[in-house]
CSV table of C-alpha atoms in Angstrom, one decimal:
chain,number,residue,atom,x,y,z
A,1,MET,CA,-82.7,-93.7,60.7
A,2,GLU,CA,-83.9,-96.2,63.3
A,3,ASN,CA,-83.5,-95.8,67.0
A,4,TYR,CA,-82.5,-98.7,69.3
A,5,GLN,CA,-82.9,-99.4,73.0
A,6,ASN,CA,-79.4,-99.5,74.5
A,7,ALA,CA,-77.8,-98.7,71.2
A,8,VAL,CA,-74.5,-97.7,72.8
A,9,VAL,CA,-71.2,-99.1,71.7
A,10,SER,CA,-67.9,-98.6,73.5
A,11,ILE,CA,-64.3,-99.1,72.2
A,12,VAL,CA,-62.0,-100.6,74.8
A,13,GLY,CA,-58.4,-101.8,74.8
A,14,LYS,CA,-54.8,-101.1,75.9
A,15,PRO,CA,-53.0,-97.9,74.8
A,16,ASN,CA,-51.9,-97.4,71.2
A,17,VAL,CA,-53.9,-100.2,69.5
A,18,GLY,CA,-55.8,-97.7,67.3
A,19,LYS,CA,-59.0,-97.2,69.3
A,20,SER,CA,-59.3,-93.5,68.4
A,21,THR,CA,-58.6,-94.2,64.8
A,22,LEU,CA,-61.3,-96.8,64.7
A,23,PHE,CA,-63.7,-94.4,66.5
A,24,ASN,CA,-63.0,-91.7,63.9
A,25,ARG,CA,-63.4,-94.2,61.0
A,26,ILE,CA,-66.8,-95.4,62.3
A,27,ILE,CA,-68.2,-91.8,62.8
A,28,GLY,CA,-66.7,-90.6,59.5
A,29,ARG,CA,-64.8,-87.6,60.9
A,30,LYS,CA,-61.9,-86.8,63.1
A,31,LYS,CA,-63.1,-86.2,66.6
A,32,SER,CA,-60.8,-88.2,68.9
A,33,ILE,CA,-57.2,-87.1,69.0
A,34,VAL,CA,-55.0,-89.6,67.2
A,35,ASP,CA,-51.3,-89.6,68.2
A,36,ASP,CA,-48.5,-92.2,68.3
A,37,SER,CA,-47.9,-91.6,72.0
A,38,ALA,CA,-49.9,-93.8,74.4
A,39,GLY,CA,-52.5,-92.5,76.8
A,40,VAL,CA,-53.7,-89.5,74.6
A,41,THR,CA,-57.4,-90.3,75.1
A,42,ARG,CA,-58.3,-90.1,78.8
A,43,ASP,CA,-62.0,-89.2,79.1
A,44,ARG,CA,-65.0,-90.9,77.4
A,45,ILE,CA,-65.5,-89.3,74.0
A,46,TYR,CA,-69.1,-89.6,72.6
A,47,ALA,CA,-70.4,-89.3,69.1
A,48,GLU,CA,-73.4,-90.3,67.0
A,49,ALA,CA,-72.7,-93.1,64.5
A,50,HIS,CA,-74.8,-95.1,62.0
A,51,TRP,CA,-74.5,-98.2,59.9
A,52,LEU,CA,-77.0,-99.5,57.3
A,53,ASN,CA,-79.5,-96.7,58.3
A,54,GLN,CA,-79.3,-97.7,61.9
A,55,LYS,CA,-78.1,-95.1,64.5
A,56,PHE,CA,-76.2,-95.7,67.7
A,57,ARG,CA,-74.0,-93.9,70.2
A,58,LEU,CA,-70.3,-94.6,70.1
A,59,ILE,CA,-67.9,-94.1,73.0
A,60,ASP,CA,-64.1,-93.9,72.7
A,61,THR,CA,-62.2,-94.7,75.9
A,62,GLY,CA,-58.7,-94.3,77.4
A,63,GLY,CA,-56.1,-97.1,77.1
A,64,LEU,CA,-56.1,-99.7,79.9
A,65,THR,CA,-52.8,-101.0,81.2
A,66,ASN,CA,-51.6,-102.9,84.2
A,67,GLU,CA,-48.6,-100.5,84.6
A,68,ASN,CA,-48.8,-97.7,87.1
A,69,PHE,CA,-49.0,-94.0,85.9
A,70,SER,CA,-50.6,-90.7,86.8
A,71,PHE,CA,-54.1,-91.3,85.4
A,72,LYS,CA,-54.4,-95.1,85.6
A,73,ASP,CA,-57.2,-95.2,88.1
A,74,ASN,CA,-59.1,-92.3,86.5
A,75,ILE,CA,-59.0,-93.9,83.1
A,76,LYS,CA,-60.0,-97.3,84.5
A,77,GLN,CA,-63.0,-95.6,86.2
A,78,GLN,CA,-64.0,-94.0,82.9
A,79,VAL,CA,-63.8,-97.3,81.0
A,80,GLU,CA,-65.9,-99.0,83.7
A,81,LEU,CA,-68.6,-96.3,83.3
A,82,ALA,CA,-68.5,-96.7,79.5
A,83,ILE,CA,-68.9,-100.5,79.8
A,84,LYS,CA,-71.8,-100.0,82.2
A,85,GLU,CA,-73.5,-97.7,79.6
A,86,SER,CA,-73.0,-100.0,76.7
A,87,ASN,CA,-74.6,-103.2,75.4
A,88,VAL,CA,-71.8,-103.9,72.8
A,89,ILE,CA,-68.1,-103.5,73.5
A,90,LEU,CA,-65.5,-103.5,70.8
A,91,PHE,CA,-62.4,-105.0,72.4
A,92,VAL,CA,-59.5,-103.8,70.3
A,93,VAL,CA,-56.0,-105.4,70.1
A,94,SER,CA,-53.2,-104.9,67.6
A,95,ASN,CA,-52.1,-107.5,65.0
A,96,LYS,CA,-48.7,-105.8,64.8
A,97,ASP,CA,-48.0,-106.2,68.5
A,98,GLY,CA,-49.8,-109.5,69.1
A,99,VAL,CA,-51.4,-110.3,72.5
A,100,SER,CA,-49.6,-108.8,75.5
A,101,ALA,CA,-50.0,-108.9,79.2
A,102,ASP,CA,-52.1,-105.7,79.0
A,103,ASP,CA,-54.5,-107.3,76.5
A,104,TYR,CA,-55.0,-110.1,79.1
A,105,TYR,CA,-55.5,-107.5,81.8
A,106,VAL,CA,-58.3,-105.9,79.6
A,107,SER,CA,-59.8,-109.3,78.9
A,108,LYS,CA,-60.0,-110.1,82.5
A,109,LEU,CA,-61.6,-106.8,83.3
A,110,LEU,CA,-64.2,-107.3,80.5
A,111,LYS,CA,-65.1,-110.8,81.8
A,112,LYS,CA,-65.7,-109.3,85.2
A,113,LEU,CA,-67.7,-106.1,84.2
A,114,ALA,CA,-69.3,-107.2,80.9
A,115,LYS,CA,-70.9,-110.5,81.8
A,116,ASP,CA,-74.3,-109.5,80.2
A,117,LYS,CA,-72.7,-107.5,77.3
A,118,LYS,CA,-71.8,-108.5,73.9
A,119,VAL,CA,-67.9,-108.2,73.5
A,120,ILE,CA,-66.6,-108.3,69.9
A,121,LEU,CA,-62.9,-108.9,69.6
A,122,VAL,CA,-61.4,-106.5,67.0
A,123,VAL,CA,-57.8,-107.2,65.7
A,124,ASN,CA,-56.7,-103.9,64.3
A,125,LYS,CA,-53.7,-103.0,62.2
A,126,SER,CA,-54.4,-106.1,60.1
A,127,GLU,CA,-53.4,-104.7,56.7
A,128,ASN,CA,-51.4,-107.9,56.2
A,129,LYS,CA,-53.3,-110.8,57.8
A,130,ASN,CA,-51.1,-113.3,59.6
A,131,PHE,CA,-53.0,-116.4,60.7
A,132,ASP,CA,-50.0,-118.2,62.0
A,133,ASN,CA,-50.6,-117.0,65.6
A,134,GLU,CA,-54.4,-116.7,65.4
A,135,LYS,CA,-54.8,-119.0,68.4
A,136,GLN,CA,-53.4,-116.2,70.6
A,137,TYR,CA,-56.6,-114.2,69.9
A,138,PHE,CA,-58.8,-117.1,70.8
A,139,SER,CA,-57.0,-117.3,74.1
A,140,LEU,CA,-58.5,-114.0,75.1
A,141,GLY,CA,-61.9,-115.8,75.4
A,142,PHE,CA,-64.1,-113.8,73.1
A,143,GLY,CA,-64.5,-116.1,70.1
A,144,ASN,CA,-63.7,-115.4,66.5
A,145,PRO,CA,-61.6,-112.3,66.0
A,146,ASN,CA,-62.7,-109.6,63.5
A,147,TYR,CA,-59.6,-108.5,61.5
A,148,VAL,CA,-59.7,-104.8,60.5
A,149,SER,CA,-57.5,-101.9,59.5
A,150,ALA,CA,-59.1,-98.7,61.0
A,151,GLU,CA,-56.5,-96.7,59.1
A,152,HIS,CA,-57.4,-98.2,55.7
A,153,SER,CA,-61.0,-99.0,56.4
A,154,ASN,CA,-60.5,-102.8,55.8
A,155,GLY,CA,-63.0,-105.1,57.5
A,156,ILE,CA,-65.0,-102.3,59.2
A,157,GLY,CA,-68.3,-103.2,57.4
A,158,ILE,CA,-68.2,-106.8,58.6
A,159,MET,CA,-67.4,-105.7,62.1
A,160,LEU,CA,-70.3,-103.2,62.1
A,161,ASP,CA,-72.7,-105.9,60.7
A,162,GLU,CA,-72.0,-108.0,63.8
A,163,THR,CA,-72.3,-105.0,66.1
A,164,ILE,CA,-75.8,-103.9,65.1
A,165,LYS,CA,-77.1,-107.4,65.4
A,166,ASN,CA,-77.0,-107.0,69.1
A,167,PHE,CA,-79.2,-103.9,69.3
A,168,GLU,CA,-82.7,-104.2,70.8
A,169,ARG,CA,-85.2,-102.4,68.6
A,170,LYS,CA,-87.5,-99.8,70.1
A,171,GLN,CA,-90.1,-97.5,68.8
A,172,ASN,CA,-88.9,-94.3,67.1
A,173,ILE,CA,-89.1,-91.3,69.3
A,174,GLU,CA,-89.7,-87.9,67.7
A,175,ASN,CA,-87.1,-85.2,68.7
A,176,ASP,CA,-89.4,-82.3,68.8
A,177,GLU,CA,-87.0,-80.0,70.6
A,178,SER,CA,-83.5,-79.2,69.5
A,179,SER,CA,-80.8,-79.3,72.2
A,180,PHE,CA,-79.2,-76.0,73.3
A,181,SER,CA,-75.5,-76.4,73.0
A,182,PHE,CA,-73.0,-74.6,75.1
A,183,CYS,CA,-69.2,-74.9,75.7
A,184,ILE,CA,-67.1,-74.4,78.8
A,185,ILE,CA,-63.8,-72.6,78.3
A,186,GLY,CA,-61.0,-71.3,80.5
A,187,ARG,CA,-57.3,-71.5,81.2
A,188,THR,CA,-55.9,-74.7,82.7
A,189,ASN,CA,-56.9,-76.0,86.1
A,190,VAL,CA,-59.8,-73.5,86.8
A,191,GLY,CA,-62.3,-76.4,87.4
A,192,LYS,CA,-64.0,-76.8,84.0
A,193,SER,CA,-64.3,-80.6,84.2
A,194,THR,CA,-65.3,-80.4,87.8
A,195,LEU,CA,-68.1,-78.0,86.7
A,196,VAL,CA,-69.2,-80.5,84.0
A,197,ASN,CA,-69.3,-83.3,86.6
A,198,ALA,CA,-71.3,-81.1,89.0
A,199,ILE,CA,-73.8,-80.2,86.2
A,200,LEU,CA,-74.2,-83.8,85.1
A,201,ASN,CA,-74.2,-85.1,88.8
A,202,GLU,CA,-71.7,-87.8,87.9
A,203,ASP,CA,-68.0,-88.3,87.2
A,204,ARG,CA,-68.2,-87.9,83.5
A,205,MET,CA,-64.8,-86.2,83.1
A,206,ILE,CA,-61.5,-87.0,84.7
A,207,THR,CA,-60.7,-84.3,87.2
A,208,SER,CA,-57.2,-83.8,88.7
A,209,PRO,CA,-55.1,-81.0,90.2
A,210,ILE,CA,-52.5,-81.7,87.5
A,211,GLN,CA,-52.8,-79.1,84.7
A,212,HIS,CA,-53.8,-80.0,81.2
A,213,THR,CA,-55.8,-83.2,82.2
A,214,THR,CA,-58.5,-82.6,79.6
A,215,ARG,CA,-57.2,-82.6,76.0
A,216,ASP,CA,-60.3,-83.5,73.9
A,217,ALA,CA,-63.5,-81.4,73.5
A,218,ILE,CA,-66.3,-83.8,74.8
A,219,ASP,CA,-70.0,-83.5,73.9
A,220,VAL,CA,-72.5,-84.7,76.4
A,221,ASP,CA,-76.3,-84.6,76.0
A,222,PHE,CA,-78.4,-84.2,79.1
A,223,SER,CA,-81.7,-82.7,80.4
A,224,PHE,CA,-82.3,-80.1,83.1
A,225,ASN,CA,-85.8,-79.1,84.2
A,226,ASN,CA,-87.2,-80.9,81.2
A,227,LYS,CA,-85.1,-79.0,78.7
A,228,LYS,CA,-82.4,-80.5,76.5
A,229,TYR,CA,-78.8,-79.4,76.5
A,230,THR,CA,-75.5,-80.4,75.0
A,231,ILE,CA,-72.5,-79.5,77.0
A,232,VAL,CA,-68.9,-79.4,75.6
A,233,ASP,CA,-66.0,-79.5,78.1
A,234,THR,CA,-62.8,-78.3,76.5
A,235,ALA,CA,-59.1,-78.4,77.2
A,236,GLY,CA,-57.5,-75.6,79.2
A,237,ILE,CA,-55.6,-73.2,76.9
A,238,ARG,CA,-52.0,-72.1,77.7
A,239,ARG,CA,-49.9,-69.4,76.2
A,240,LYS,CA,-49.0,-70.3,72.6
A,241,GLY,CA,-45.3,-70.6,73.4
A,242,LYS,CA,-46.1,-73.4,75.9
A,243,ILE,CA,-48.3,-75.6,73.7
A,244,ASP,CA,-47.0,-79.0,72.6
A,245,GLY,CA,-48.1,-80.9,69.5
A,246,ILE,CA,-51.0,-82.7,71.2
A,247,GLU,CA,-52.2,-79.5,72.9
A,248,LYS,CA,-52.3,-77.7,69.5
A,249,PHE,CA,-55.1,-80.1,68.7
A,250,ALA,CA,-56.8,-79.2,72.0
A,251,VAL,CA,-56.7,-75.5,71.2
A,252,MET,CA,-58.2,-76.2,67.8
A,253,ARG,CA,-60.9,-78.3,69.4
A,254,THR,CA,-61.7,-75.5,71.8
A,255,GLU,CA,-62.0,-73.0,69.0
A,256,GLY,CA,-64.2,-75.5,67.1
A,257,ALA,CA,-66.3,-76.0,70.1
A,258,ILE,CA,-66.9,-72.3,70.4
A,259,ALA,CA,-67.8,-72.1,66.7
A,260,HIS,CA,-70.5,-74.8,67.1
A,261,SER,CA,-72.0,-73.5,70.4
A,262,LYS,CA,-74.8,-71.1,71.1
A,263,LEU,CA,-73.4,-70.0,74.4
A,264,ILE,CA,-70.0,-69.9,76.1
A,265,ILE,CA,-69.4,-70.4,79.8
A,266,LEU,CA,-66.1,-68.7,80.7
A,267,VAL,CA,-64.7,-70.2,83.9
A,268,LEU,CA,-62.5,-68.0,86.2
A,269,ASP,CA,-60.7,-69.1,89.4
A,270,CYS,CA,-61.3,-66.5,92.1
A,271,SER,CA,-58.9,-68.1,94.5
A,272,GLU,CA,-56.1,-66.8,92.3
A,273,GLU,CA,-55.4,-63.4,90.6
A,274,PHE,CA,-57.0,-63.1,87.1
A,275,ASN,CA,-54.2,-63.0,84.6
A,276,GLU,CA,-53.4,-62.2,81.0
A,277,GLN,CA,-54.3,-65.6,79.8
A,278,ASP,CA,-57.8,-65.3,81.3
A,279,GLU,CA,-58.2,-62.1,79.2
A,280,VAL,CA,-56.9,-63.8,76.0
A,281,ILE,CA,-59.5,-66.6,76.4
A,282,GLY,CA,-62.1,-64.0,77.2
A,283,GLY,CA,-61.2,-62.4,73.9
A,284,LEU,CA,-61.9,-65.7,72.1
A,285,ALA,CA,-65.4,-65.6,73.7
A,286,TYR,CA,-66.0,-62.0,72.6
A,287,ASP,CA,-64.8,-62.7,69.0
A,288,ALA,CA,-67.4,-65.5,68.7
A,289,HIS,CA,-70.3,-63.0,68.9
A,290,ILE,CA,-72.5,-65.3,71.0
A,291,PRO,CA,-73.7,-65.0,74.6
A,292,VAL,CA,-71.3,-65.5,77.5
A,293,ILE,CA,-71.7,-66.4,81.1
A,294,ILE,CA,-68.8,-65.6,83.4
A,295,CYS,CA,-68.6,-68.4,86.0
A,296,VAL,CA,-66.4,-67.4,89.0
A,297,ASN,CA,-65.4,-70.8,90.3
A,298,LYS,CA,-63.9,-71.8,93.7
A,299,TYR,CA,-65.9,-69.2,95.6
A,300,ASP,CA,-65.8,-71.5,98.6
A,301,LYS,CA,-62.0,-71.1,98.9
A,302,ILE,CA,-61.8,-67.3,99.3
A,303,GLN,CA,-62.0,-65.3,102.5
A,304,LYS,CA,-65.5,-63.9,102.4
A,305,HIS,CA,-66.4,-60.5,103.8
A,306,ASN,CA,-69.1,-57.9,103.0
A,307,ASN,CA,-67.3,-56.5,100.0
A,308,SER,CA,-65.8,-59.7,98.6
A,309,ILE,CA,-68.2,-60.0,95.7
A,310,LYS,CA,-68.0,-56.3,94.9
A,311,GLU,CA,-64.3,-56.4,94.8
A,312,ILE,CA,-64.2,-59.5,92.6
A,313,GLU,CA,-66.8,-58.1,90.3
A,314,ALA,CA,-64.9,-54.8,90.0
A,315,LYS,CA,-61.8,-56.7,88.9
A,316,ILE,CA,-63.7,-58.7,86.4
A,317,ARG,CA,-65.5,-55.7,84.8
A,318,PHE,CA,-62.1,-53.9,84.6
A,319,LYS,CA,-60.2,-56.8,83.0
A,320,PHE,CA,-63.1,-57.9,80.8
A,321,LYS,CA,-64.6,-54.6,79.6
A,322,PHE,CA,-65.3,-56.1,76.2
A,323,LEU,CA,-67.7,-58.7,77.9
A,324,SER,CA,-69.7,-56.0,79.7
A,325,PHE,CA,-72.9,-57.7,78.6
A,326,ALA,CA,-71.9,-61.0,80.2
A,327,PRO,CA,-73.7,-61.9,83.5
A,328,ILE,CA,-71.5,-63.1,86.4
A,329,VAL,CA,-72.4,-66.0,88.6
A,330,TYR,CA,-70.3,-67.0,91.7
A,331,ILE,CA,-70.1,-70.8,92.1
A,332,SER,CA,-68.2,-73.7,93.6
A,333,ALA,CA,-68.1,-76.6,91.2
A,334,LEU,CA,-66.7,-78.8,93.9
A,335,THR,CA,-69.6,-78.2,96.4
A,336,LYS,CA,-72.2,-77.5,93.6
A,337,TYR,CA,-72.9,-74.0,95.1
A,338,LYS,CA,-75.2,-71.9,92.8
A,339,ILE,CA,-74.9,-74.4,89.9
A,340,GLU,CA,-78.7,-74.1,89.2
A,341,LYS,CA,-78.1,-70.3,88.8
A,342,ILE,CA,-76.2,-71.1,85.6
A,343,PHE,CA,-79.4,-72.6,84.0
A,344,SER,CA,-81.6,-69.7,85.1
A,345,LEU,CA,-79.2,-67.4,83.2
A,346,ILE,CA,-79.1,-69.7,80.2
A,347,GLU,CA,-82.9,-69.5,79.9
A,348,LEU,CA,-82.9,-65.7,80.3
A,349,ILE,CA,-80.2,-65.5,77.6
A,350,ARG,CA,-82.3,-67.8,75.3
A,351,GLU,CA,-85.3,-65.5,75.7
A,352,GLN,CA,-83.2,-62.4,74.9
A,353,THR,CA,-81.6,-63.9,71.8
A,354,LYS,CA,-85.2,-64.4,70.4
A,355,ILE,CA,-86.2,-60.7,70.9
A,356,LYS,CA,-87.9,-59.2,67.8
A,357,ILE,CA,-88.4,-55.5,67.8
A,358,ASN,CA,-90.9,-53.7,65.7
A,359,THR,CA,-89.2,-51.4,63.1
A,360,THR,CA,-91.4,-48.4,64.0
A,361,MET,CA,-90.5,-48.7,67.7
A,362,LEU,CA,-86.8,-49.1,66.8
A,363,ASN,CA,-86.8,-45.9,64.7
A,364,ARG,CA,-88.8,-44.0,67.4
A,365,VAL,CA,-86.0,-44.8,69.9
A,366,LEU,CA,-83.3,-44.0,67.4
A,367,ASN,CA,-84.8,-40.6,66.5
A,368,GLN,CA,-85.2,-39.7,70.1
A,369,ALA,CA,-81.6,-40.7,70.8
A,370,VAL,CA,-80.4,-38.4,68.0
A,371,ILE,CA,-82.5,-35.5,69.3
A,372,ASN,CA,-81.2,-35.9,72.8
A,373,ASN,CA,-77.6,-36.2,71.6
A,374,PRO,CA,-76.8,-35.3,68.0
A,375,PRO,CA,-73.6,-36.7,66.4
A,376,GLY,CA,-70.7,-34.4,66.2
A,377,VAL,CA,-68.4,-33.7,63.3
A,378,PHE,CA,-66.0,-36.6,62.5
A,379,LYS,CA,-63.6,-37.1,59.6
A,380,GLY,CA,-64.8,-34.0,57.8
A,381,GLY,CA,-68.5,-34.5,58.1
A,382,ARG,CA,-71.5,-35.1,60.4
A,383,LEU,CA,-73.3,-38.5,60.6
A,384,ASN,CA,-76.9,-38.5,59.5
A,385,LEU,CA,-78.9,-41.6,60.8
A,386,SER,CA,-81.8,-42.2,58.4
A,387,TYR,CA,-83.4,-45.6,59.2
A,388,MET,CA,-82.9,-48.7,61.4
A,389,THR,CA,-84.1,-52.3,61.1
A,390,GLN,CA,-83.5,-55.6,62.8
A,391,VAL,CA,-82.3,-58.5,60.7
A,392,GLU,CA,-81.9,-62.2,61.4
A,393,GLY,CA,-79.0,-63.3,63.5
A,394,GLN,CA,-78.0,-65.6,66.3
A,395,ILE,CA,-77.9,-62.6,68.6
A,396,PRO,CA,-80.0,-59.4,68.2
A,397,THR,CA,-78.6,-57.8,65.0
A,398,PHE,CA,-79.5,-54.3,63.6
A,399,VAL,CA,-78.7,-52.3,60.5
A,400,ILE,CA,-78.6,-48.6,60.5
A,401,PHE,CA,-78.6,-46.6,57.3
A,402,THR,CA,-76.6,-43.4,57.2
A,403,ASN,CA,-75.3,-40.7,54.8
A,404,ASP,CA,-71.8,-42.1,55.2
A,405,PRO,CA,-70.5,-44.6,57.9
A,406,LYS,CA,-67.1,-43.1,57.9
A,407,HIS,CA,-68.4,-40.2,60.0
A,408,LEU,CA,-69.4,-42.6,62.8
A,409,HIS,CA,-67.2,-42.2,65.9
A,410,PHE,CA,-66.9,-45.3,68.1
A,411,THR,CA,-68.2,-43.4,71.2
A,412,TYR,CA,-71.4,-42.5,69.3
A,413,GLU,CA,-71.8,-46.1,68.1
A,414,ARG,CA,-71.6,-47.2,71.8
A,415,TYR,CA,-74.1,-44.5,72.7
A,416,ILE,CA,-76.7,-45.8,70.1
A,417,GLU,CA,-76.1,-49.4,71.1
A,418,ASN,CA,-76.7,-48.6,74.8
A,419,LYS,CA,-79.9,-46.7,74.1
A,420,ILE,CA,-81.3,-49.7,72.1
A,421,ARG,CA,-80.3,-52.2,74.8
A,422,GLU,CA,-81.8,-50.1,77.6
A,423,SER,CA,-85.0,-49.4,75.7
A,424,PHE,CA,-85.8,-53.0,74.8
A,425,GLY,CA,-84.3,-54.9,77.9
A,426,ILE,CA,-81.4,-56.5,76.1
A,427,THR,CA,-79.3,-56.9,79.2
A,428,VAL,CA,-77.4,-60.3,79.1
A,429,VAL,CA,-76.6,-60.9,75.4
A,430,PRO,CA,-74.3,-59.2,72.9
A,431,THR,CA,-75.7,-57.3,70.0
A,432,LEU,CA,-74.4,-56.5,66.5
A,433,PHE,CA,-74.9,-53.1,64.8
A,434,TYR,CA,-74.0,-52.6,61.1
A,435,TYR,CA,-73.9,-49.1,59.7
A,436,LYS,CA,-74.6,-48.9,56.0
A,437,ASP,CA,-74.6,-46.2,53.3
A,438,LYS,CA,-78.3,-45.6,52.7
A,439,ASN,CA,-77.7,-45.8,49.0
A,440,SER,CA,-76.6,-49.4,49.2
A,441,ARG,CA,-79.5,-51.1,51.0
A,442,ILE,CA,-79.3,-54.8,51.7
A,443,ARG,CA,-81.4,-57.1,49.5
A,444,ASN,CA,-83.2,-59.0,52.2
A,445,GLU,CA,-84.3,-56.0,54.2
A,446,THR,CA,-87.8,-56.4,55.6
A,447,LYS,CA,-89.9,-53.5,56.8
A,448,GLU,CA,-92.8,-53.9,59.2
């Protein structure tokens, strides 16, 4: 796959012309939310795309319109930033609707902002071509129209042929370091997108005091201290009874973002009381079995005194007992207070997820723990711990062989886990412990 200088393509147009459908068609999967209602896509959505063995970056943008509505200026700003990043713009109009005042508004904006860019006019929804009014598309001022149907994939290849002609070739660059991906989750309006903007040091996401502004999960690649990261900003999650059709997609995207991340940043708002929904979202983080950082946002808004952090931390540790391993950092996304601390914790977490423990040392600690505190009788028998080994996993994962796992009480399981964590410095990542019958050993067990 070849790399190209400025190989970035943005999709621009008024609402409801099929920009997100075209975006999904080009990348070959459903990433942008597609809905009949206008204005669903608000932020810039990024994805890798390729055509004829040539790779480029594709951006989906919100719909531009001359009419006034809540997010008009925000969306326009996002589109302007996308145009600035790109060297090719796909200007999408609808063959079903014909050219409207909003199309001329977009055309005027492109002529102003994209003077040095290649603009390709794409007439979508052209399942049945109608050339009777073809001159209306020429009136937009971008030459011959490309007739396509994003829904049925008609004409996409010809459009992409023209697109890649405008890429400037550059030497291939080896990607010798994989990016570390993490997602940001939390209930609505806790400052997730503001945190993304603070981390990236630019207005990448639309931020607003109106709840549910972010609906898509948005991947952004960046570097910090010469290390590569991918950050995913996700939609705020409400109680299930309050989720509308579009927000169901947002919840699914949030869950998908968690599934494809190596770390979760759970954002809480300390200017308000932590509530049940915070705990529910924290439960999603716990169920993922990956590291979590608890970011307590809006710390600049609270009345500070000597015990303020201690009081907040006590509340968090009480409500999120299941995330006892998760480090806590107090930040202000708005003022960028302590943002760099997040990355110090990420690097500490990355180190601890790579911990490999010698089997002999593991069993020495296990045996000493049993001597100091033997297991009691539970369910008609006493647990006998025979042997312990570490196995491969995204987090430190251990298998302990016993006479019968049914005799394991949860308090003793917690005791063994704590002893292992204390003995080997596993302080900020979760661990997994499996108790197996010693007569059914796992096939891929390795002893050192």
